Amino acid sequence: MNMNTQQQNFRKLDVLIKELPWYVEEFIDKKKRKLSPGTLLNYCHDYKIFLNWVLAEGLFNGDIKEISLSLFETLTTQQVEDFLSFLKFQLNNREITINRKLSSLKSLFNYLQNIAETEKLEPYLRRNVMAKIEFNDVSENPETVANRMEGKILIGDEYENFRKFIEHGYGEKNTSNKRILNFHKMNKERDTAIVSLFLGSGLRLSELVWLNIEDIDFNKYNVRVIRKGNKEQYVYFSEQAMRDLKTYLNIRENKYMVSKENKALFVAAPMGPKGTTRRLSARGIEKLIEKYAASFGKPSLSVHKLRHSFATRYHAEINDVPKLRRQLGHSSIETTMIYTHLKNEDLKTAINKLNMPK
């Protein structure tokens, strides 16, 4: 994660923490030295969902910031199970997401019971209901994960067809809607370059969002990214991605009225009274992929599935797991091995001259 991302997450954290009770702020403050601001921000989002549920269920009368520790002493295991059911059936969270939220709560409650103490050297909580709640069993072998993933990624001709659809097809499909057509004309070079880079490199969303123009090496076909653990790495991408990037960069300054000081690679159109051009956000990229995917007829396709699509084709074409692991930035070889289980009969037109290191 680069410094800009960290600073942005710290700012968001400072805003969100003011909405939550004092003991949450104390816990987060203790964790700042060990955990990334992005992780802490996710913790706070999880706590806000839980505390808002407490209010909605009538378990506490008052403001969210006023929810007392004494309430946690009286929570029953059934009430916590009800909250987890709320996550599943009302918020449509997957089992793995529910486990993450439960893990956040377990960390907080463990701190309140076993680490924090009053002036009288007594724990904040004597009873920890979260310690009694078990995680969902979501263990899956790589083949199971691969089989589930296979129907949600681009396969065969879809790989190039999706890129062409963004470049031309989406506009042709919406010629009768001037607003949609004009918006596509404005952004088609940018959006094509974004998808082409995802499909030609396997970058993570956060890595692509924070790219600057200076990060691209146009001679070596690679891009400098800051990966998990704040590690710098140069990641290779395809010739098609390079062509689409150059097409976009040729129109970037004039179309988006970008000042020379703005080095962000992907930008959004100027908005607001001052008309300031800004870096395209992660959510903005997710929304445009969702839009194109739905219109293309593959609504389950997402930014992360584009990464999976790249990895699947790379493995089928090159069949080098260590290189694929490096390309994707995986810390564990087991994560990369998922792609060795994916099946696809039409992979002959895979990655074109990726210029991977020998």
mmCIF file of C-alpha atoms in Angstrom:
data_model
loop_
_atom_site.group_PDB
_atom_site.id
_atom_site.type_symbol
_atom_site.label_atom_id
_atom_site.label_comp_id
_atom_site.label_asym_id
_atom_site.label_seq_id
_atom_site.Cartn_x
_atom_site.Cartn_y
_atom_site.Cartn_z
ATOM 1 C CA MET A 1 0.000 0.000 0.000
ATOM 2 C CA ASN A 2 1.552 3.376 -0.966
ATOM 3 C CA MET A 3 1.681 6.464 1.226
ATOM 4 C CA ASN A 4 -1.261 8.137 -0.525
ATOM 5 C CA THR A 5 -3.487 5.140 0.198
ATOM 6 C CA GLN A 6 -2.378 5.029 3.831
ATOM 7 C CA GLN A 7 -3.003 8.730 4.330
ATOM 8 C CA GLN A 8 -6.417 8.503 2.709
ATOM 9 C CA ASN A 9 -7.384 5.552 4.903
ATOM 10 C CA PHE A 10 -6.126 7.337 8.017
ATOM 11 C CA ARG A 11 -8.311 10.321 7.168
ATOM 12 C CA LYS A 12 -11.341 8.083 6.658
ATOM 13 C CA LEU A 13 -10.500 6.301 9.920
ATOM 14 C CA ASP A 14 -10.337 9.578 11.833
ATOM 15 C CA VAL A 15 -13.795 10.520 10.562
ATOM 16 C CA LEU A 16 -15.413 7.138 11.194
ATOM 17 C CA ILE A 17 -13.936 6.632 14.661
ATOM 18 C CA LYS A 18 -15.703 9.776 15.885
ATOM 19 C CA GLU A 19 -19.040 8.044 15.275
ATOM 20 C CA LEU A 20 -18.179 5.090 17.519
ATOM 21 C CA PRO A 21 -17.933 4.582 21.324
ATOM 22 C CA TRP A 22 -14.782 5.515 23.245
ATOM 23 C CA TYR A 23 -13.683 1.928 23.819
ATOM 24 C CA VAL A 24 -13.623 1.258 20.078
ATOM 25 C CA GLU A 25 -11.413 4.305 19.594
ATOM 26 C CA GLU A 26 -9.126 3.086 22.374
ATOM 27 C CA PHE A 27 -8.869 -0.369 20.776
ATOM 28 C CA ILE A 28 -8.132 1.070 17.327
ATOM 29 C CA ASP A 29 -5.516 3.401 18.795
ATOM 30 C CA LYS A 30 -3.745 0.444 20.409
ATOM 31 C CA LYS A 31 -3.728 -1.419 17.095
ATOM 32 C CA LYS A 32 -2.356 1.413 14.933
ATOM 33 C CA ARG A 33 1.213 0.296 15.506
ATOM 34 C CA LYS A 34 0.574 -3.264 14.314
ATOM 35 C CA LEU A 35 -2.184 -3.093 11.684
ATOM 36 C CA SER A 36 -2.544 -1.154 8.454
ATOM 37 C CA PRO A 37 -4.979 1.778 8.278
ATOM 38 C CA GLY A 38 -6.993 -0.167 5.693
ATOM 39 C CA THR A 39 -7.462 -3.075 8.102
ATOM 40 C CA LEU A 40 -8.407 -0.745 10.949
ATOM 41 C CA LEU A 41 -10.887 1.021 8.692
ATOM 42 C CA ASN A 42 -12.516 -2.334 7.897
ATOM 43 C CA TYR A 43 -12.677 -3.076 11.617
ATOM 44 C CA CYS A 44 -14.543 0.167 12.233
ATOM 45 C CA HIS A 45 -16.996 -0.512 9.420
ATOM 46 C CA ASP A 46 -17.689 -3.919 10.975
ATOM 47 C CA TYR A 47 -18.211 -2.388 14.422
ATOM 48 C CA LYS A 48 -20.569 0.235 13.024
ATOM 49 C CA ILE A 49 -22.702 -2.461 11.369
ATOM 50 C CA PHE A 50 -22.826 -4.436 14.618
ATOM 51 C CA LEU A 51 -23.637 -1.447 16.834
ATOM 52 C CA ASN A 52 -26.313 -0.187 14.441
ATOM 53 C CA TRP A 53 -27.862 -3.662 14.572
ATOM 54 C CA VAL A 54 -27.853 -3.453 18.382
ATOM 55 C CA LEU A 55 -29.819 -0.201 18.149
ATOM 56 C CA ALA A 56 -32.191 -1.532 15.489
ATOM 57 C CA GLU A 57 -32.971 -4.568 17.660
ATOM 58 C CA GLY A 58 -33.835 -2.319 20.591
ATOM 59 C CA LEU A 59 -31.065 -3.746 22.764
ATOM 60 C CA PHE A 60 -29.976 -0.232 23.684
ATOM 61 C CA ASN A 61 -31.825 3.075 23.763
ATOM 62 C CA GLY A 62 -29.636 5.994 22.825
ATOM 63 C CA ASP A 63 -26.954 7.101 20.414
ATOM 64 C CA ILE A 64 -24.433 4.668 18.932
ATOM 65 C CA LYS A 65 -21.602 6.467 20.750
ATOM 66 C CA GLU A 66 -23.371 5.883 24.070
ATOM 67 C CA ILE A 67 -23.638 2.081 23.832
ATOM 68 C CA SER A 68 -22.121 0.947 27.091
ATOM 69 C CA LEU A 69 -19.774 -1.880 27.917
ATOM 70 C CA SER A 70 -22.343 -3.211 30.365
ATOM 71 C CA LEU A 71 -24.568 -4.134 27.417
ATOM 72 C CA PHE A 72 -21.873 -6.476 26.109
ATOM 73 C CA GLU A 73 -21.848 -8.269 29.465
ATOM 74 C CA THR A 74 -25.503 -9.223 28.974
ATOM 75 C CA LEU A 75 -25.447 -10.210 25.291
ATOM 76 C CA THR A 76 -26.465 -13.821 24.812
ATOM 77 C CA THR A 77 -24.968 -16.251 22.344
ATOM 78 C CA GLN A 78 -28.364 -16.428 20.629
ATOM 79 C CA GLN A 79 -28.365 -12.668 20.086
ATOM 80 C CA VAL A 80 -24.937 -12.853 18.488
ATOM 81 C CA GLU A 81 -26.129 -15.737 16.297
ATOM 82 C CA ASP A 82 -29.091 -13.546 15.322
ATOM 83 C CA PHE A 83 -26.648 -10.844 14.250
ATOM 84 C CA LEU A 84 -24.721 -13.338 12.124
ATOM 85 C CA SER A 85 -28.017 -14.452 10.551
ATOM 86 C CA PHE A 86 -28.742 -10.784 9.833
ATOM 87 C CA LEU A 87 -25.431 -10.539 7.987
ATOM 88 C CA LYS A 88 -26.247 -13.615 5.935
ATOM 89 C CA PHE A 89 -29.928 -13.157 5.107
ATOM 90 C CA GLN A 90 -30.406 -9.388 5.259
ATOM 91 C CA LEU A 91 -27.045 -8.124 4.018
ATOM 92 C CA ASN A 92 -26.398 -11.171 1.805
ATOM 93 C CA ASN A 93 -22.880 -11.599 3.174
ATOM 94 C CA ARG A 94 -21.021 -14.743 2.174
ATOM 95 C CA GLU A 95 -19.737 -17.139 4.812
ATOM 96 C CA ILE A 96 -16.189 -15.906 4.414
ATOM 97 C CA THR A 97 -17.330 -12.286 4.852
ATOM 98 C CA ILE A 98 -19.303 -13.198 7.964
ATOM 99 C CA ASN A 99 -16.196 -14.873 9.354
ATOM 100 C CA ARG A 100 -14.200 -11.703 8.765
ATOM 101 C CA LYS A 101 -16.751 -9.568 10.591
ATOM 102 C CA LEU A 102 -16.901 -12.076 13.429
ATOM 103 C CA SER A 103 -13.106 -12.017 13.615
ATOM 104 C CA SER A 104 -13.224 -8.225 13.960
ATOM 105 C CA LEU A 105 -15.672 -8.525 16.858
ATOM 106 C CA LYS A 106 -13.641 -11.275 18.502
ATOM 107 C CA SER A 107 -10.548 -9.049 18.390
ATOM 108 C CA LEU A 108 -12.399 -6.166 20.031
ATOM 109 C CA PHE A 109 -14.005 -8.293 22.733
ATOM 110 C CA ASN A 110 -10.725 -10.059 23.464
ATOM 111 C CA TYR A 111 -9.107 -6.669 24.007
ATOM 112 C CA LEU A 112 -11.934 -5.575 26.312
ATOM 113 C CA GLN A 113 -11.688 -8.756 28.394
ATOM 114 C CA ASN A 114 -8.019 -9.703 28.381
ATOM 115 C CA ILE A 115 -5.938 -6.608 27.675
ATOM 116 C CA ALA A 116 -7.722 -3.386 28.663
ATOM 117 C CA GLU A 117 -8.103 -2.670 32.354
ATOM 118 C CA THR A 118 -9.590 0.010 34.585
ATOM 119 C CA GLU A 119 -7.717 2.123 37.116
ATOM 120 C CA LYS A 120 -8.519 -0.622 39.639
ATOM 121 C CA LEU A 121 -6.750 -3.133 37.374
ATOM 122 C CA GLU A 122 -10.008 -4.828 36.470
ATOM 123 C CA PRO A 123 -10.924 -5.914 32.915
ATOM 124 C CA TYR A 124 -13.403 -3.842 30.954
ATOM 125 C CA LEU A 125 -15.405 -7.026 30.374
ATOM 126 C CA ARG A 126 -15.642 -10.000 32.683
ATOM 127 C CA ARG A 127 -17.755 -12.028 30.255
ATOM 128 C CA ASN A 128 -16.828 -12.372 26.583
ATOM 129 C CA VAL A 129 -19.791 -13.694 24.585
ATOM 130 C CA MET A 130 -17.814 -13.594 21.314
ATOM 131 C CA ALA A 131 -15.410 -16.231 22.641
ATOM 132 C CA LYS A 132 -18.325 -18.686 22.602
ATOM 133 C CA ILE A 133 -19.189 -18.140 18.937
ATOM 134 C CA GLU A 134 -17.620 -20.403 16.330
ATOM 135 C CA PHE A 135 -16.586 -19.399 12.849
ATOM 136 C CA ASN A 136 -18.438 -20.758 9.839
ATOM 137 C CA ASP A 137 -16.755 -23.724 8.207
ATOM 138 C CA VAL A 138 -15.705 -22.442 4.799
ATOM 139 C CA SER A 139 -12.672 -24.623 4.203
ATOM 140 C CA GLU A 140 -12.475 -25.642 0.554
ATOM 141 C CA ASN A 141 -9.833 -27.408 -1.439
ATOM 142 C CA PRO A 142 -8.366 -25.613 -4.481
ATOM 143 C CA GLU A 143 -10.408 -27.680 -6.937
ATOM 144 C CA THR A 144 -13.693 -26.728 -5.233
ATOM 145 C CA VAL A 145 -12.742 -23.047 -5.315
ATOM 146 C CA ALA A 146 -11.691 -23.353 -8.941
ATOM 147 C CA ASN A 147 -14.925 -25.031 -10.014
ATOM 148 C CA ARG A 148 -16.975 -22.313 -8.360
ATOM 149 C CA MET A 149 -14.854 -19.627 -9.948
ATOM 150 C CA GLU A 150 -14.876 -21.074 -13.451
ATOM 151 C CA GLY A 151 -18.379 -19.947 -14.366
ATOM 152 C CA LYS A 152 -17.680 -16.380 -13.258
ATOM 153 C CA ILE A 153 -14.589 -15.532 -15.268
ATOM 154 C CA LEU A 154 -13.892 -14.787 -18.922
ATOM 155 C CA ILE A 155 -13.100 -17.860 -20.975
ATOM 156 C CA GLY A 156 -12.130 -18.458 -24.581
ATOM 157 C CA ASP A 157 -13.180 -15.690 -26.955
ATOM 158 C CA GLU A 158 -14.866 -13.786 -24.110
ATOM 159 C CA TYR A 159 -11.453 -12.510 -23.062
ATOM 160 C CA GLU A 160 -10.934 -10.360 -26.152
ATOM 161 C CA ASN A 161 -14.633 -9.891 -26.850
ATOM 162 C CA PHE A 162 -15.142 -8.154 -23.503
ATOM 163 C CA ARG A 163 -12.315 -5.711 -24.258
ATOM 164 C CA LYS A 164 -13.783 -5.005 -27.712
ATOM 165 C CA PHE A 165 -17.240 -4.599 -26.197
ATOM 166 C CA ILE A 166 -15.990 -1.776 -23.992
ATOM 167 C CA GLU A 167 -14.066 -0.238 -26.871
ATOM 168 C CA HIS A 168 -16.954 -0.288 -29.375
ATOM 169 C CA GLY A 169 -19.818 -2.650 -28.598
ATOM 170 C CA TYR A 170 -21.260 -0.861 -25.572
ATOM 171 C CA GLY A 171 -21.679 2.350 -27.550
ATOM 172 C CA GLU A 172 -23.194 0.536 -30.518
ATOM 173 C CA LYS A 173 -25.643 -1.207 -28.187
ATOM 174 C CA ASN A 174 -26.817 2.116 -26.747
ATOM 175 C CA THR A 175 -27.065 4.352 -29.819
ATOM 176 C CA SER A 176 -30.679 5.205 -28.949
ATOM 177 C CA ASN A 177 -29.749 6.612 -25.539
ATOM 178 C CA LYS A 178 -27.845 9.864 -26.023
ATOM 179 C CA ARG A 179 -26.834 10.236 -22.394
ATOM 180 C CA ILE A 180 -25.311 6.756 -22.207
ATOM 181 C CA LEU A 181 -23.775 7.104 -25.673
ATOM 182 C CA ASN A 182 -22.118 10.451 -24.862
ATOM 183 C CA PHE A 183 -20.814 9.126 -21.564
ATOM 184 C CA HIS A 184 -19.307 6.137 -23.358
ATOM 185 C CA LYS A 185 -17.709 8.349 -26.010
ATOM 186 C CA MET A 186 -16.154 10.393 -23.244
ATOM 187 C CA ASN A 187 -14.692 7.449 -21.330
ATOM 188 C CA LYS A 188 -14.249 4.558 -23.766
ATOM 189 C CA GLU A 189 -10.470 4.979 -24.183
ATOM 190 C CA ARG A 190 -9.954 5.182 -20.432
ATOM 191 C CA ASP A 191 -12.263 2.277 -19.643
ATOM 192 C CA THR A 192 -10.770 0.084 -22.353
ATOM 193 C CA ALA A 193 -7.280 0.782 -21.003
ATOM 194 C CA ILE A 194 -8.379 -0.105 -17.466
ATOM 195 C CA VAL A 195 -9.877 -3.443 -18.482
ATOM 196 C CA SER A 196 -6.997 -4.189 -20.834
ATOM 197 C CA LEU A 197 -4.507 -3.583 -18.032
ATOM 198 C CA PHE A 198 -6.432 -5.825 -15.638
ATOM 199 C CA LEU A 199 -6.626 -8.573 -18.268
ATOM 200 C CA GLY A 200 -3.033 -8.108 -19.363
ATOM 201 C CA SER A 201 -1.364 -8.027 -15.949
ATOM 202 C CA GLY A 202 -3.581 -9.420 -13.180
ATOM 203 C CA LEU A 203 -3.156 -6.304 -11.034
ATOM 204 C CA ARG A 204 -5.243 -5.860 -7.904
ATOM 205 C CA LEU A 205 -7.789 -3.045 -7.851
ATOM 206 C CA SER A 206 -5.876 -1.067 -5.204
ATOM 207 C CA GLU A 207 -2.669 -1.417 -7.218
ATOM 208 C CA LEU A 208 -4.282 -0.097 -10.386
ATOM 209 C CA VAL A 209 -6.088 2.784 -8.653
ATOM 210 C CA TRP A 210 -2.875 4.329 -7.329
ATOM 211 C CA LEU A 211 -0.849 4.068 -10.515
ATOM 212 C CA ASN A 212 0.813 7.250 -11.730
ATOM 213 C CA ILE A 213 1.965 7.860 -15.301
ATOM 214 C CA GLU A 214 5.565 7.813 -14.144
ATOM 215 C CA ASP A 215 5.106 4.248 -12.858
ATOM 216 C CA ILE A 216 4.838 2.884 -16.404
ATOM 217 C CA ASP A 217 7.966 1.763 -18.241
ATOM 218 C CA PHE A 218 6.976 2.015 -21.888
ATOM 219 C CA ASN A 219 10.155 0.267 -23.045
ATOM 220 C CA LYS A 220 10.059 -2.747 -20.746
ATOM 221 C CA TYR A 221 6.277 -3.245 -20.711
ATOM 222 C CA ASN A 222 6.071 -3.161 -16.951
ATOM 223 C CA VAL A 223 4.583 -1.015 -14.247
ATOM 224 C CA ARG A 224 5.769 -0.169 -10.745
ATOM 225 C CA VAL A 225 3.261 -1.103 -8.041
ATOM 226 C CA ILE A 226 3.238 -1.190 -4.254
ATOM 227 C CA ARG A 227 1.956 -4.609 -3.226
ATOM 228 C CA LYS A 228 0.666 -5.952 0.062
ATOM 229 C CA GLY A 229 3.144 -5.454 2.857
ATOM 230 C CA ASN A 230 4.274 -2.164 1.232
ATOM 231 C CA LYS A 231 6.553 -4.078 -1.154
ATOM 232 C CA GLU A 232 7.603 -2.440 -4.402
ATOM 233 C CA GLN A 233 7.459 -4.641 -7.484
ATOM 234 C CA TYR A 234 7.621 -4.234 -11.248
ATOM 235 C CA VAL A 235 4.782 -6.121 -12.920
ATOM 236 C CA TYR A 236 4.763 -6.985 -16.613
ATOM 237 C CA PHE A 237 1.757 -6.442 -18.868
ATOM 238 C CA SER A 238 0.695 -7.355 -22.393
ATOM 239 C CA GLU A 239 1.291 -5.546 -25.658
ATOM 240 C CA GLN A 240 -2.458 -5.088 -26.064
ATOM 241 C CA ALA A 241 -2.578 -3.340 -22.699
ATOM 242 C CA MET A 242 0.281 -1.084 -23.806
ATOM 243 C CA ARG A 243 -1.540 -0.164 -27.021
ATOM 244 C CA ASP A 244 -4.711 0.663 -25.113
ATOM 245 C CA LEU A 245 -2.775 2.671 -22.518
ATOM 246 C CA LYS A 246 -1.108 4.756 -25.232
ATOM 247 C CA THR A 247 -4.473 5.392 -26.919
ATOM 248 C CA TYR A 248 -5.875 6.589 -23.595
ATOM 249 C CA LEU A 249 -2.855 8.748 -22.747
ATOM 250 C CA ASN A 250 -3.156 10.488 -26.130
ATOM 251 C CA ILE A 251 -6.577 11.856 -25.130
ATOM 252 C CA ARG A 252 -6.207 11.993 -21.319
ATOM 253 C CA GLU A 253 -5.032 15.583 -20.977
ATOM 254 C CA ASN A 254 -7.520 17.196 -23.378
ATOM 255 C CA LYS A 255 -10.597 15.085 -22.609
ATOM 256 C CA TYR A 256 -10.276 15.251 -18.850
ATOM 257 C CA MET A 257 -8.697 18.720 -18.635
ATOM 258 C CA VAL A 258 -5.853 17.333 -16.548
ATOM 259 C CA SER A 259 -3.202 19.700 -15.267
ATOM 260 C CA LYS A 260 0.405 18.719 -15.791
ATOM 261 C CA GLU A 261 0.790 18.459 -12.020
ATOM 262 C CA ASN A 262 -1.798 15.666 -11.845
ATOM 263 C CA LYS A 263 0.190 12.471 -12.330
ATOM 264 C CA ALA A 264 -2.665 10.004 -11.657
ATOM 265 C CA LEU A 265 -2.870 7.500 -14.500
ATOM 266 C CA PHE A 266 -6.636 7.018 -14.467
ATOM 267 C CA VAL A 267 -8.742 10.096 -13.788
ATOM 268 C CA ALA A 268 -12.419 11.000 -13.599
ATOM 269 C CA ALA A 269 -14.103 13.813 -15.484
ATOM 270 C CA PRO A 270 -14.089 17.194 -13.689
ATOM 271 C CA MET A 271 -16.986 17.671 -11.274
ATOM 272 C CA GLY A 272 -18.190 20.302 -8.847
ATOM 273 C CA PRO A 273 -18.127 24.105 -9.048
ATOM 274 C CA LYS A 274 -14.339 24.207 -9.422
ATOM 275 C CA GLY A 275 -14.274 21.406 -11.978
ATOM 276 C CA THR A 276 -11.276 19.654 -10.453
ATOM 277 C CA THR A 277 -10.052 16.532 -12.194
ATOM 278 C CA ARG A 278 -9.404 13.792 -9.645
ATOM 279 C CA ARG A 279 -7.981 10.291 -9.519
ATOM 280 C CA LEU A 280 -10.584 7.679 -10.444
ATOM 281 C CA SER A 281 -11.616 5.929 -7.228
ATOM 282 C CA ALA A 282 -11.699 2.207 -6.544
ATOM 283 C CA ARG A 283 -15.488 2.305 -6.285
ATOM 284 C CA GLY A 284 -15.664 4.206 -9.582
ATOM 285 C CA ILE A 285 -13.700 1.444 -11.300
ATOM 286 C CA GLU A 286 -15.840 -1.263 -9.699
ATOM 287 C CA LYS A 287 -19.011 0.463 -10.905
ATOM 288 C CA LEU A 288 -17.823 0.798 -14.497
ATOM 289 C CA ILE A 289 -16.827 -2.892 -14.604
ATOM 290 C CA GLU A 290 -20.234 -3.843 -13.165
ATOM 291 C CA LYS A 291 -21.951 -1.712 -15.811
ATOM 292 C CA TYR A 292 -20.074 -3.216 -18.736
ATOM 293 C CA ALA A 293 -20.296 -6.767 -17.363
ATOM 294 C CA ALA A 294 -24.079 -6.582 -17.001
ATOM 295 C CA SER A 295 -24.496 -5.203 -20.515
ATOM 296 C CA PHE A 296 -22.073 -7.811 -21.896
ATOM 297 C CA GLY A 297 -24.238 -10.566 -20.405
ATOM 298 C CA LYS A 298 -21.804 -11.630 -17.677
ATOM 299 C CA PRO A 299 -23.204 -9.882 -14.560
ATOM 300 C CA SER A 300 -21.130 -11.962 -12.134
ATOM 301 C CA LEU A 301 -17.936 -10.551 -13.617
ATOM 302 C CA SER A 302 -16.116 -8.171 -11.267
ATOM 303 C CA VAL A 303 -12.733 -6.501 -10.968
ATOM 304 C CA HIS A 304 -11.445 -9.447 -8.972
ATOM 305 C CA LYS A 305 -12.785 -11.875 -11.565
ATOM 306 C CA LEU A 306 -10.789 -10.037 -14.236
ATOM 307 C CA ARG A 307 -7.704 -10.838 -12.165
ATOM 308 C CA HIS A 308 -8.823 -14.462 -12.015
ATOM 309 C CA SER A 309 -9.387 -14.434 -15.780
ATOM 310 C CA PHE A 310 -5.829 -13.259 -16.353
ATOM 311 C CA ALA A 311 -4.387 -15.874 -14.007
ATOM 312 C CA THR A 312 -6.351 -18.690 -15.626
ATOM 313 C CA ARG A 313 -5.131 -17.867 -19.126
ATOM 314 C CA TYR A 314 -1.592 -17.247 -17.962
ATOM 315 C CA HIS A 315 -1.379 -20.657 -16.333
ATOM 316 C CA ALA A 316 -2.903 -22.384 -19.358
ATOM 317 C CA GLU A 317 -0.493 -20.671 -21.752
ATOM 318 C CA ILE A 318 2.741 -20.600 -19.754
ATOM 319 C CA ASN A 319 2.200 -23.198 -17.010
ATOM 320 C CA ASP A 320 4.749 -21.710 -14.628
ATOM 321 C CA VAL A 321 3.285 -21.428 -11.125
ATOM 322 C CA PRO A 322 6.269 -19.617 -9.512
ATOM 323 C CA LYS A 323 6.186 -16.920 -12.203
ATOM 324 C CA LEU A 324 2.419 -16.628 -11.913
ATOM 325 C CA ARG A 325 2.746 -16.296 -8.141
ATOM 326 C CA ARG A 326 5.196 -13.433 -8.606
ATOM 327 C CA GLN A 327 3.023 -11.780 -11.251
ATOM 328 C CA LEU A 328 -0.028 -11.848 -8.976
ATOM 329 C CA GLY A 329 1.892 -10.908 -5.841
ATOM 330 C CA HIS A 330 0.667 -13.893 -3.838
ATOM 331 C CA SER A 331 2.384 -14.493 -0.508
ATOM 332 C CA SER A 332 1.344 -18.149 -0.539
ATOM 333 C CA ILE A 333 1.920 -20.656 -3.326
ATOM 334 C CA GLU A 334 -1.300 -22.426 -2.254
ATOM 335 C CA THR A 335 -3.319 -19.402 -3.392
ATOM 336 C CA THR A 336 -1.711 -19.518 -6.820
ATOM 337 C CA MET A 337 -2.303 -23.267 -7.106
ATOM 338 C CA ILE A 338 -6.054 -22.649 -7.427
ATOM 339 C CA TYR A 339 -5.481 -21.757 -11.075
ATOM 340 C CA THR A 340 -3.896 -25.130 -11.809
ATOM 341 C CA HIS A 341 -7.319 -26.695 -11.188
ATOM 342 C CA LEU A 342 -9.301 -24.455 -13.527
ATOM 343 C CA LYS A 343 -10.480 -26.149 -16.695
ATOM 344 C CA ASN A 344 -10.948 -24.386 -20.017
ATOM 345 C CA GLU A 345 -11.000 -26.060 -23.405
ATOM 346 C CA ASP A 346 -10.470 -22.921 -25.456
ATOM 347 C CA LEU A 347 -7.263 -21.262 -24.299
ATOM 348 C CA LYS A 348 -5.184 -21.249 -27.515
ATOM 349 C CA THR A 349 -5.492 -17.494 -27.978
ATOM 350 C CA ALA A 350 -4.262 -16.662 -24.482
ATOM 351 C CA ILE A 351 -1.889 -13.899 -23.530
ATOM 352 C CA ASN A 352 -0.174 -12.264 -26.477
ATOM 353 C CA LYS A 353 3.513 -11.568 -25.867
ATOM 354 C CA LEU A 354 3.363 -10.818 -22.190
ATOM 355 C CA ASN A 355 7.128 -10.253 -22.164
ATOM 356 C CA MET A 356 7.499 -12.157 -18.919
ATOM 357 C CA PRO A 357 11.032 -12.294 -17.478
ATOM 358 C CA LYS A 358 12.994 -15.364 -18.501
#
